[in-house]
Amino acid sequence: MLKWGPADIAINSDEVLRYLGYKPGKRISSRVERMLEREIEAAYRLIVPRGYFCTVDAPALPSIRLFQDAEKVAFGVATIGSRLERKVNALFQQGEAARGVLLDAVGSVAAEAVTDLVNREVNRYASGLGFKTTRRFSPGYGPWHVDGQHLVFQYLGKAAGRIGITLTSSNLMIPLKSVSFAVKMGRGKMEEINLGRCASCSMAERCPFRHDRRLCTKAAFSDSSGRNAAVRR
Amino acid sequence: MKYSWQISSAIQAGEVDRSRELVTRSLREGLAPGEILDKALMPGMEAVGEKFGGGEMFLPEVMLSASAFQAGLEALRPWLKADDASFRGKIVLGTVAGDIHDLGKNLVAAMFTANGFEVIDLGVNVPAERFVAAVEEHRPDLLGLSALLTTTMSRMPEVIRLLQKRGLHGDPCRVIIGGAPVNEEFAASIGADLYAENAIEAVRMVRRLLLRRKRGEAVAKVGAG
Ligand code: B12
């Protein structure tokens, strides 16, 4: 099990604003800015960052085209727990919808940040074995159907439950603020999976997060963003 | 109308107390409640919708505006006649079975509430049977369904089928659906009446539908008379 304290999670307020649809560089009202700061602070008291990953020999996997050029595949999960979600709900119940939206977006960014940390552990493990890695990719994004959750959770086994994540029969993870992913490992050249980016996404036309030409999830960010490159070092 | 500009801008700025105060003051000065609603509160919220559509306002601000509108409306409500609230309607809302994502649904509920609708929120993981039972009980103008994933969105058709089987689909109860993986095509393919990309758009569409229906009914009555 991978465990972190809330302070290990970097919640970037620009990232939160991006989730909420604000265009980068555009100034936001000082009122929303203050509200956001408050919710970020609150989030640090609500998140419980946990993660886990395992690796599988690629040939042992059912013949899925996604993994064909890998030697090993790492399956990972990350979560911030369910306390933040419950707080968001309570805020809505109290008629504090604006705060609710803000805190929820903060939670999504935190969940992605925990996923980054799990991803980093995967990469460290891989390089210890002399393997290169691809960027992470998730069931439900791009070419991988959300049914792929079954495969991921089959290999994660009981460990997912130990960090508090359960997969429902409809492929939904509880807590909601959880992410699952795969990373291909190998010595040869491996194809990146989410290269089609927005083009391969069902939401391409109407996604509110698209205007700045960046993606809704870091999982599919290109190397040129520098983010995953930093993670890999 | 006096104060219409101030009230409208208080709403756009999400100033809850100011909106309430201004409405109260307008009432005290003898302005007609229906006028305050139509010429100050509604235009305020409409401007918010437009600014959101144009990328000038975002969800947190829209929600603050919704609260300001609601505060104004609450101050007004005791003085409104049934006829004044021309947009008023009732919506039953929930996230489908197998899904527990409630943010989108909560935002839709908040927007409808703020716009004077009666909202019956059934919560998350709602089986088809419960949706239909709620429609039977509350006789709403709209049934709203929400889902987060393609897998859970696939639970929407069974709700509509059951509604149809009980003869409850169609006027007065129309079905509106939404959620990240949902789109217009999907809505059409399962026989939903409306699809809205976001909560603001949803209120706009529904209001248009209800106004049309009201006019239609009025015409029918005239014709019958
Ligand atoms: C933030 C986010 C996350 C966050 C938080 C998730 C959460 N539920 O809290 C994190 C990072 C944790 C995450 C995880 C995952 N995600 Co995600 N996520 C998103 C994202 C970017 C935004 C969702 C969101 O919260 N939006 C904000 C709220 C306010 O919007 P909303 O719920 O859509 O509601 C609005 C409208 O849809 C509409 N609406 C909603 N309901 C209704 C109802 C009616 C009646 C009406 C009229 C309108 C309406 O109005 C609302 C307000 O305007 C979307 C992509 C996108 N662009 O939407 C993907 C998306 C939902 N995720 C997706 C996927 C695949 C996943 C994962 C399965 C990935 C993985 N393998 O880990 C997991 C699943 C999580 C789980 N618990 O099972 C896919 C789902 C598609 C599919 N294949 O099913 C999406 C669509 C991305 C994509 N482009 O493919 N995700």
Coordinates of C-alpha atoms and ligand atoms in Angstrom, one line a residue:
Chain A
M1 CA 0.0 0.0 0.0
L2 CA 1.2 3.5 -0.8
K3 CA 0.3 6.1 1.8
W4 CA 0.9 9.8 1.8
G5 CA -0.1 12.7 4.1
P6 CA -2.3 15.5 2.8
A7 CA 0.8 17.8 2.8
D8 CA 2.5 15.6 0.2
I9 CA -0.3 16.4 -2.3
A10 CA 0.3 19.6 -4.3
I11 CA -3.1 21.2 -5.1
N12 CA -2.5 23.7 -7.7
S13 CA -5.2 26.4 -7.8
D14 CA -4.7 27.1 -11.5
E15 CA -5.3 23.5 -12.2
V16 CA -8.6 23.7 -10.2
L17 CA -9.6 26.7 -12.2
R18 CA -8.9 24.9 -15.4
Y19 CA -11.2 22.1 -14.3
L20 CA -13.9 24.7 -13.7
G21 CA -13.5 26.0 -17.2
Y22 CA -11.6 29.2 -16.5
K23 CA -9.2 30.1 -19.3
P24 CA -5.6 30.2 -18.3
G25 CA -4.2 33.7 -17.7
K26 CA -7.7 35.2 -17.4
R27 CA -8.1 37.0 -14.1
I28 CA -10.8 35.7 -11.8
S29 CA -12.7 37.8 -9.3
S30 CA -11.1 38.2 -5.9
R31 CA -14.2 36.8 -4.3
V32 CA -13.9 33.5 -6.1
E33 CA -10.2 33.5 -5.6
R34 CA -10.7 33.8 -1.8
M35 CA -13.4 31.2 -1.8
L36 CA -11.1 28.8 -3.7
E37 CA -8.2 29.4 -1.3
R38 CA -10.6 28.5 1.6
E39 CA -11.7 25.3 -0.1
I40 CA -8.2 24.2 -0.9
E41 CA -7.3 24.7 2.8
A42 CA -10.4 22.7 3.7
A43 CA -9.5 20.0 1.3
Y44 CA -6.1 19.4 3.0
R45 CA -8.1 18.4 6.1
L46 CA -10.4 16.1 4.1
I47 CA -8.1 14.1 1.8
V48 CA -6.6 10.7 2.7
P49 CA -4.2 9.9 -0.2
R50 CA -3.8 6.2 -0.9
G51 CA -2.5 4.2 -3.8
Y52 CA -1.4 0.9 -4.9
F53 CA 0.1 -0.8 -8.0
C54 CA 1.0 -4.2 -9.2
T55 CA 2.8 -5.5 -12.3
V56 CA 1.9 -8.3 -14.6
D57 CA 3.9 -10.0 -17.3
A58 CA 2.3 -8.8 -20.5
P59 CA 2.1 -12.2 -22.2
A60 CA -0.1 -13.4 -19.3
L61 CA -2.7 -10.8 -20.1
P62 CA -5.7 -11.7 -22.3
S63 CA -4.7 -10.7 -25.8
I64 CA -5.5 -7.1 -25.7
R65 CA -4.1 -5.0 -28.4
L66 CA -3.4 -2.3 -26.0
F67 CA -0.6 -4.2 -24.3
Q68 CA 0.9 -6.1 -27.2
D69 CA 4.2 -4.2 -27.4
A70 CA 4.9 -4.3 -23.6
E71 CA 7.0 -6.7 -21.6
K72 CA 5.2 -5.9 -18.3
V73 CA 2.2 -3.9 -17.5
A74 CA 1.7 -2.0 -14.2
F75 CA -1.9 -1.5 -13.0
G76 CA -2.4 1.2 -10.5
V77 CA -5.1 3.0 -8.5
A78 CA -5.2 6.2 -6.4
T79 CA -7.8 7.8 -4.2
I80 CA -8.3 10.7 -1.8
G81 CA -11.0 8.8 0.1
S82 CA -14.6 9.8 0.5
R83 CA -14.6 12.5 3.2
L84 CA -14.2 15.3 0.7
E85 CA -17.1 14.0 -1.3
R86 CA -19.3 13.9 1.7
K87 CA -18.4 17.5 2.5
V88 CA -19.3 18.5 -1.0
N89 CA -22.7 16.9 -0.6
A90 CA -23.3 18.6 2.7
L91 CA -22.4 22.0 1.1
F92 CA -25.1 21.4 -1.6
Q93 CA -27.6 20.4 1.0
Q94 CA -26.9 23.7 2.9
G95 CA -27.5 25.7 -0.3
E96 CA -23.8 26.5 -0.6
A97 CA -23.6 25.3 -4.2
A98 CA -20.7 27.6 -5.2
R99 CA -18.5 26.3 -2.5
G100 CA -19.6 22.8 -3.4
V101 CA -18.5 23.2 -7.0
L102 CA -15.2 24.6 -5.9
L103 CA -14.4 21.9 -3.3
D104 CA -15.4 19.2 -5.8
A105 CA -13.0 20.5 -8.4
V106 CA -10.3 20.7 -5.7
G107 CA -11.0 17.1 -5.0
S108 CA -10.6 16.1 -8.6
V109 CA -7.3 17.8 -8.9
A110 CA -6.1 16.2 -5.6
A111 CA -7.1 12.8 -7.0
E112 CA -5.1 13.4 -10.1
A113 CA -2.2 14.5 -8.0
V114 CA -2.2 11.3 -5.9
T115 CA -2.3 9.4 -9.2
D116 CA 0.8 11.3 -10.3
L117 CA 2.5 10.0 -7.1
V118 CA 1.5 6.4 -7.8
N119 CA 2.6 6.8 -11.4
R120 CA 6.0 8.1 -10.1
E121 CA 6.4 4.9 -8.0
V122 CA 5.6 2.8 -11.0
N123 CA 8.2 4.6 -13.0
R124 CA 10.8 4.2 -10.3
Y125 CA 10.1 0.5 -10.0
A126 CA 10.3 0.1 -13.8
S127 CA 13.6 1.9 -14.1
G128 CA 15.0 -0.3 -11.3
L129 CA 14.3 -3.2 -13.6
G130 CA 15.8 -1.4 -16.6
F131 CA 12.5 -0.8 -18.2
K132 CA 11.2 2.2 -20.0
T133 CA 7.6 3.3 -19.4
T134 CA 4.7 4.8 -21.4
R135 CA 2.5 7.5 -20.0
R136 CA -0.4 6.2 -18.0
F137 CA -3.7 5.5 -19.6
S138 CA -7.1 4.6 -18.0
P139 CA -10.1 2.5 -18.8
G140 CA -12.8 4.7 -20.1
Y141 CA -10.4 7.1 -21.8
G142 CA -9.5 7.1 -25.5
P143 CA -9.5 3.6 -27.0
W144 CA -9.8 1.7 -23.8
H145 CA -13.4 1.0 -22.9
V146 CA -14.5 1.5 -19.3
D147 CA -15.1 -2.2 -19.1
G148 CA -11.3 -2.5 -18.8
Q149 CA -11.9 -1.7 -15.1
H150 CA -12.6 -5.5 -14.7
L151 CA -9.1 -6.4 -15.9
V152 CA -7.4 -3.8 -13.8
F153 CA -9.3 -4.8 -10.6
Q154 CA -8.8 -8.5 -11.3
Y155 CA -5.1 -7.9 -11.0
L156 CA -5.2 -5.4 -8.2
G157 CA -7.2 -8.0 -6.2
K158 CA -7.8 -7.5 -2.6
A159 CA -5.3 -4.7 -2.4
A160 CA -7.8 -2.2 -3.9
G161 CA -10.2 -2.9 -1.1
R162 CA -7.4 -2.5 1.5
I163 CA -6.9 1.1 0.3
G164 CA -10.6 1.6 0.4
I165 CA -11.6 1.4 -3.3
T166 CA -14.4 -0.9 -4.5
L167 CA -15.5 -1.4 -8.0
T168 CA -19.2 -1.7 -8.6
S169 CA -20.8 -3.9 -11.2
S170 CA -21.3 -0.8 -13.3
N171 CA -17.5 -0.2 -13.4
L172 CA -17.8 2.8 -11.0
M173 CA -15.2 3.1 -8.3
I174 CA -16.2 4.1 -4.8
P175 CA -15.0 6.6 -3.6
L176 CA -15.8 8.7 -6.7
K177 CA -12.5 10.6 -6.4
S178 CA -10.4 7.6 -7.5
V179 CA -8.5 6.9 -10.6
S180 CA -7.3 3.6 -12.1
F181 CA -4.6 3.3 -14.8
A182 CA -2.1 1.2 -16.6
V183 CA 1.5 1.9 -17.6
K184 CA 3.3 -0.2 -20.2
M185 CA 6.9 -1.3 -19.3
G186 CA 9.5 -2.7 -21.7
R187 CA 12.9 -2.3 -23.3
G188 CA 11.8 -1.8 -26.8
K189 CA 9.8 1.0 -28.4
M190 CA 6.2 1.1 -27.1
E191 CA 3.2 2.8 -28.6
E192 CA 1.6 5.5 -26.5
I193 CA -2.1 4.7 -26.0
N194 CA -3.9 8.0 -25.6
L195 CA -2.1 9.7 -28.5
G196 CA -5.4 10.5 -30.3
R197 CA -6.1 12.8 -27.4
C198 CA -9.2 14.9 -27.7
A199 CA -9.7 13.5 -31.2
S200 CA -10.4 10.0 -29.9
C201 CA -12.6 11.2 -27.1
S202 CA -16.4 10.9 -27.1
M203 CA -16.6 14.4 -25.7
A204 CA -14.4 16.1 -28.2
E205 CA -17.0 18.4 -29.6
R206 CA -18.6 19.7 -26.4
C207 CA -16.0 19.3 -23.7
P208 CA -15.9 22.4 -21.5
F209 CA -12.2 21.7 -20.7
R210 CA -11.0 21.9 -24.3
H211 CA -10.8 25.5 -25.1
D212 CA -7.2 25.8 -23.9
R213 CA -6.3 22.7 -26.0
R214 CA -5.2 20.8 -22.9
L215 CA -6.8 17.6 -21.7
C216 CA -9.1 16.9 -18.9
T217 CA -6.8 14.3 -17.4
K218 CA -3.1 14.4 -17.0
A219 CA -3.1 10.7 -18.0
A220 CA -3.1 11.7 -21.6
F221 CA -0.9 14.7 -21.5
S222 CA 1.8 14.8 -24.2
D223 CA 5.5 14.9 -23.3
S224 CA 5.6 18.4 -24.6
S225 CA 3.7 19.6 -21.5
G226 CA 6.8 18.6 -19.6
R227 CA 4.7 17.2 -16.8
N228 CA 5.2 13.5 -17.2
A229 CA 8.8 14.0 -18.3
A230 CA 9.3 15.5 -14.8
V231 CA 7.7 12.6 -13.2
R232 CA 9.9 10.2 -15.1
R233 CA 13.1 11.7 -13.9
Chain B
M1 CA -38.9 49.9 -14.2
K2 CA -37.1 51.5 -11.2
Y3 CA -34.5 49.2 -9.7
S4 CA -34.6 46.7 -12.5
W5 CA -31.1 47.5 -13.5
Q6 CA -29.8 47.3 -9.9
I7 CA -31.5 44.1 -9.2
S8 CA -30.3 42.5 -12.4
S9 CA -26.8 43.5 -11.7
A10 CA -26.9 42.3 -8.1
I11 CA -27.9 38.9 -9.4
Q12 CA -25.2 38.9 -12.0
A13 CA -22.6 39.8 -9.3
G14 CA -24.0 37.1 -7.1
E15 CA -24.8 39.6 -4.3
V16 CA -27.3 37.7 -2.2
D17 CA -28.1 40.3 0.4
R18 CA -28.3 43.2 -2.0
S19 CA -30.7 41.3 -4.3
R20 CA -33.0 40.6 -1.3
E21 CA -32.8 44.2 -0.1
L22 CA -33.5 45.7 -3.5
V23 CA -36.6 43.4 -4.1
T24 CA -37.9 44.3 -0.6
R25 CA -37.4 48.0 -1.3
S26 CA -39.1 47.7 -4.7
L27 CA -42.1 46.1 -3.0
R28 CA -42.2 48.7 -0.4
E29 CA -42.3 51.4 -3.0
G30 CA -45.3 49.7 -4.6
L31 CA -43.9 48.1 -7.7
A32 CA -45.9 45.2 -8.9
P33 CA -44.5 41.8 -7.9
G34 CA -45.0 40.3 -11.4
E35 CA -43.1 43.2 -12.9
I36 CA -40.2 42.8 -10.4
L37 CA -40.0 39.2 -11.4
D38 CA -40.3 39.7 -15.2
K39 CA -38.3 42.9 -15.6
A40 CA -35.6 42.6 -13.0
L41 CA -35.0 39.1 -11.6
M42 CA -35.5 37.1 -14.7
P43 CA -33.4 39.3 -17.0
G44 CA -30.7 39.1 -14.3
M45 CA -30.6 35.4 -14.5
E46 CA -30.9 35.4 -18.3
A47 CA -27.8 37.6 -18.5
V48 CA -26.0 35.1 -16.3
G49 CA -27.0 32.3 -18.7
E50 CA -25.7 34.3 -21.6
K51 CA -22.4 35.2 -19.9
F52 CA -21.9 31.5 -19.0
G53 CA -22.6 30.5 -22.6
G54 CA -20.2 33.1 -23.8
G55 CA -17.4 31.9 -21.5
E56 CA -17.5 35.1 -19.4
M57 CA -18.8 33.4 -16.2
F58 CA -18.1 30.0 -14.8
L59 CA -19.9 27.6 -12.5
P60 CA -18.9 29.0 -9.1
E61 CA -20.1 32.5 -10.1
V62 CA -23.2 31.1 -11.7
M63 CA -24.0 29.4 -8.5
L64 CA -23.5 32.6 -6.5
S65 CA -25.9 34.3 -9.0
A66 CA -28.4 31.5 -8.5
S67 CA -28.3 32.1 -4.8
A68 CA -28.8 35.9 -5.3
F69 CA -31.8 35.2 -7.6
Q70 CA -33.3 32.8 -5.1
A71 CA -32.9 35.3 -2.3
G72 CA -34.8 37.9 -4.4
L73 CA -37.4 35.4 -5.4
E74 CA -38.0 34.3 -1.8
A75 CA -38.6 38.0 -0.8
L76 CA -41.1 38.2 -3.6
R77 CA -42.8 34.9 -3.3
P78 CA -45.5 35.7 -0.8
W79 CA -46.7 38.5 -3.1
L80 CA -46.7 36.5 -6.3
K81 CA -50.0 35.4 -7.8
A82 CA -50.2 32.0 -9.4
D83 CA -50.2 33.6 -12.8
D84 CA -47.1 35.7 -12.2
A85 CA -44.9 32.7 -11.9
S86 CA -45.2 31.9 -15.6
F87 CA -42.1 29.8 -15.7
R88 CA -42.9 27.7 -12.6
G89 CA -42.8 24.0 -13.0
K90 CA -41.9 20.8 -11.2
I91 CA -39.0 18.5 -11.9
V92 CA -38.2 15.0 -10.5
L93 CA -34.4 14.4 -10.7
G94 CA -32.0 11.7 -9.9
T95 CA -28.8 9.8 -10.9
V96 CA -29.6 6.4 -12.4
A97 CA -29.0 3.0 -10.9
G98 CA -25.4 1.9 -10.5
D99 CA -24.2 5.4 -10.4
I100 CA -23.4 7.6 -7.4
H101 CA -22.0 10.7 -9.1
D102 CA -24.2 13.5 -7.7
L103 CA -22.3 16.7 -8.6
G104 CA -23.9 17.2 -12.0
K105 CA -27.3 16.3 -10.7
N106 CA -26.9 18.6 -7.7
L107 CA -26.0 21.5 -9.9
V108 CA -29.0 20.9 -12.1
A109 CA -31.2 20.8 -9.0
A110 CA -29.7 24.0 -7.6
M111 CA -30.3 25.8 -10.9
F112 CA -33.9 24.7 -11.1
T113 CA -34.6 25.5 -7.5
A114 CA -33.0 29.0 -7.9
N115 CA -35.2 29.6 -10.9
G116 CA -38.4 29.0 -8.9
F117 CA -39.0 25.4 -9.9
E118 CA -40.1 22.8 -7.4
V119 CA -37.4 20.1 -7.4
I120 CA -37.8 16.6 -6.1
D121 CA -34.3 15.2 -5.8
L122 CA -34.3 11.4 -5.6
G123 CA -30.6 11.3 -5.0
V124 CA -28.2 8.8 -6.5
N125 CA -28.3 5.1 -7.5
V126 CA -32.0 5.4 -8.2
P127 CA -33.7 2.3 -9.8
A128 CA -36.1 2.8 -12.7
E129 CA -39.0 1.7 -10.5
R130 CA -38.4 4.5 -8.1
F131 CA -38.2 7.2 -10.8
V132 CA -41.5 6.0 -12.1
A133 CA -43.1 5.8 -8.7
A134 CA -42.0 9.4 -8.1
V135 CA -43.5 10.6 -11.4
E136 CA -46.7 8.9 -10.5
E137 CA -46.8 10.5 -7.0
H138 CA -45.6 14.0 -7.9
R139 CA -46.9 14.4 -11.5
P140 CA -44.0 16.6 -12.5
D141 CA -43.5 18.5 -15.8
L142 CA -40.1 16.9 -16.2
L143 CA -38.2 13.9 -15.2
G144 CA -34.4 14.5 -15.2
L145 CA -31.8 11.7 -15.4
S146 CA -28.1 12.0 -14.8
A147 CA -25.1 9.6 -15.3
L148 CA -21.3 9.8 -15.1
L149 CA -20.1 6.9 -17.2
T150 CA -21.1 5.2 -20.4
T151 CA -21.9 2.1 -18.4
T152 CA -24.3 3.8 -16.2
M153 CA -25.8 6.0 -18.9
S154 CA -27.0 2.7 -20.4
R155 CA -29.4 2.4 -17.5
M156 CA -31.4 5.4 -18.8
P157 CA -33.4 3.6 -21.5
E158 CA -35.0 1.3 -19.0
V159 CA -36.4 4.2 -17.0
I160 CA -38.0 5.7 -20.1
R161 CA -39.4 2.3 -21.2
L162 CA -40.9 1.8 -17.8
L163 CA -42.4 5.3 -17.9
Q164 CA -43.9 4.6 -21.3
K165 CA -45.2 1.2 -20.1
R166 CA -47.1 2.9 -17.4
G167 CA -48.4 5.5 -19.8
L168 CA -46.7 8.3 -17.9
H169 CA -44.4 9.5 -20.7
G170 CA -45.4 12.5 -22.8
D171 CA -47.3 15.7 -21.7
P172 CA -47.2 16.6 -19.0
C173 CA -44.1 14.6 -18.1
R174 CA -41.2 15.0 -20.5
V175 CA -37.8 13.4 -20.0
I176 CA -34.6 15.4 -19.9
I177 CA -31.2 13.7 -19.6
G178 CA -27.6 14.8 -19.1
G179 CA -24.2 14.0 -17.8
A180 CA -20.6 13.9 -19.2
P181 CA -21.0 10.9 -21.5
V182 CA -24.5 11.8 -22.7
N183 CA -25.1 13.6 -26.0
E184 CA -28.0 14.6 -28.1
E185 CA -27.8 11.6 -30.4
F186 CA -28.0 9.2 -27.4
A187 CA -30.9 11.2 -26.0
A188 CA -32.8 10.9 -29.3
S189 CA -32.0 7.2 -29.6
I190 CA -33.5 6.3 -26.3
G191 CA -36.6 8.5 -26.7
A192 CA -35.7 11.2 -24.3
D193 CA -37.4 14.5 -25.1
L194 CA -34.5 16.8 -24.2
Y195 CA -30.8 16.8 -23.7
A196 CA -28.9 19.6 -22.0
E197 CA -25.2 20.0 -21.9
N198 CA -25.2 21.9 -18.6
A199 CA -27.4 23.1 -15.8
I200 CA -27.9 26.6 -17.2
E201 CA -28.9 25.3 -20.7
A202 CA -31.2 22.8 -19.0
V203 CA -33.2 25.5 -17.2
R204 CA -33.4 27.5 -20.4
M205 CA -34.7 24.6 -22.5
V206 CA -37.3 23.6 -19.9
R207 CA -38.5 27.1 -19.4
R208 CA -39.0 27.4 -23.2
L209 CA -40.8 24.1 -23.2
L210 CA -43.2 25.2 -20.4
L211 CA -43.9 28.6 -21.9
R212 CA -44.7 26.9 -25.2
R213 CA -46.9 24.5 -23.5
K214 CA -48.7 27.2 -21.5
R215 CA -49.3 29.1 -24.7
G216 CA -50.5 26.0 -26.4
E217 CA -52.9 25.3 -23.6
A218 CA -54.2 28.8 -23.6
V219 CA -54.8 28.6 -27.3
A220 CA -56.6 25.3 -26.9
K221 CA -58.8 26.8 -24.3
V222 CA -59.7 29.8 -26.5
G223 CA -60.5 27.4 -29.3
A224 CA -62.7 25.2 -27.1
G225 CA -64.5 28.3 -25.7
Ligands
B12_1 C1 -13.4 15.5 -13.0 C2 -13.4 14.1 -13.7 C3 -13.0 13.0 -13.0 C4 -12.5 13.2 -11.5 C5 -13.6 13.2 -10.5 C6 -14.8 12.3 -10.8 C7 -16.0 12.5 -10.0 N1 -17.1 12.0 -10.3 O1 -16.0 13.2 -9.0 C8 -11.6 11.9 -11.4 C9 -10.2 12.3 -11.8 C10 -11.5 11.3 -10.0 C11 -12.2 11.0 -12.5 C12 -12.1 9.7 -12.5 C13 -12.6 8.9 -13.5 N2 -13.1 9.3 -14.7 CO1 -13.5 11.1 -15.1 N3 -13.9 12.8 -15.6 C14 -13.9 14.0 -15.0 C15 -14.4 15.1 -16.0 C16 -13.1 15.8 -16.5 C17 -15.3 16.1 -15.4 C18 -16.5 15.5 -14.6 C19 -17.1 16.5 -13.7 O2 -17.2 16.3 -12.5 N4 -17.6 17.6 -14.2 C20 -18.2 18.6 -13.5 C21 -19.7 18.4 -13.3 C22 -20.3 19.6 -12.8 O3 -20.2 18.1 -14.6 P1 -21.2 16.9 -14.9 O4 -21.3 16.0 -13.8 O5 -20.9 16.5 -16.2 O6 -22.6 17.7 -14.9 C23 -22.9 18.8 -15.8 C24 -23.5 18.3 -17.1 O7 -23.1 17.0 -17.5 C25 -25.0 18.4 -16.9 N5 -25.7 17.3 -16.3 C26 -25.3 16.4 -15.5 N6 -26.4 15.6 -15.1 C27 -27.4 16.1 -15.7 C28 -28.8 15.7 -15.6 C29 -29.7 16.4 -16.4 C30 -31.1 16.0 -16.3 C31 -29.3 17.5 -17.2 C32 -30.3 18.2 -18.0 C33 -28.0 17.9 -17.2 C34 -27.0 17.2 -16.5 O8 -25.1 19.6 -16.1 C35 -24.1 19.5 -15.1 C36 -23.7 20.9 -14.7 O9 -23.6 21.8 -15.7 C37 -15.0 14.3 -17.1 C38 -14.9 14.8 -18.5 C39 -15.8 16.0 -18.8 N7 -15.3 16.8 -19.7 O10 -16.9 16.1 -18.3 C40 -14.4 12.9 -17.0 C41 -15.2 11.6 -17.3 C42 -16.5 11.7 -16.7 N8 -14.4 10.6 -16.7 C43 -14.3 9.5 -17.3 C44 -13.7 8.3 -16.9 C45 -13.5 7.2 -17.9 C46 -13.2 8.2 -15.6 C47 -12.6 7.0 -14.9 C48 -13.4 5.7 -15.2 C49 -11.1 6.8 -15.3 C50 -10.4 5.7 -14.6 N9 -10.3 4.6 -15.1 O11 -10.0 5.9 -13.5 C51 -12.6 7.4 -13.4 C52 -13.9 6.9 -12.8 C53 -14.1 7.4 -11.4 C54 -15.0 6.5 -10.6 N10 -15.3 6.8 -9.4 O12 -15.3 5.4 -11.0 C55 -15.0 9.6 -18.7 C56 -16.3 8.8 -18.7 C57 -16.7 8.3 -20.1 C58 -16.9 6.8 -20.1 N11 -16.1 6.1 -20.8 O13 -17.7 6.3 -19.4 C59 -15.2 11.2 -18.9 C60 -16.4 11.6 -19.6 C61 -13.9 11.6 -19.6 C62 -13.8 11.3 -21.0 N12 -13.7 12.2 -21.9 O14 -13.9 10.1 -21.4 N13 -12.8 11.8 -13.4

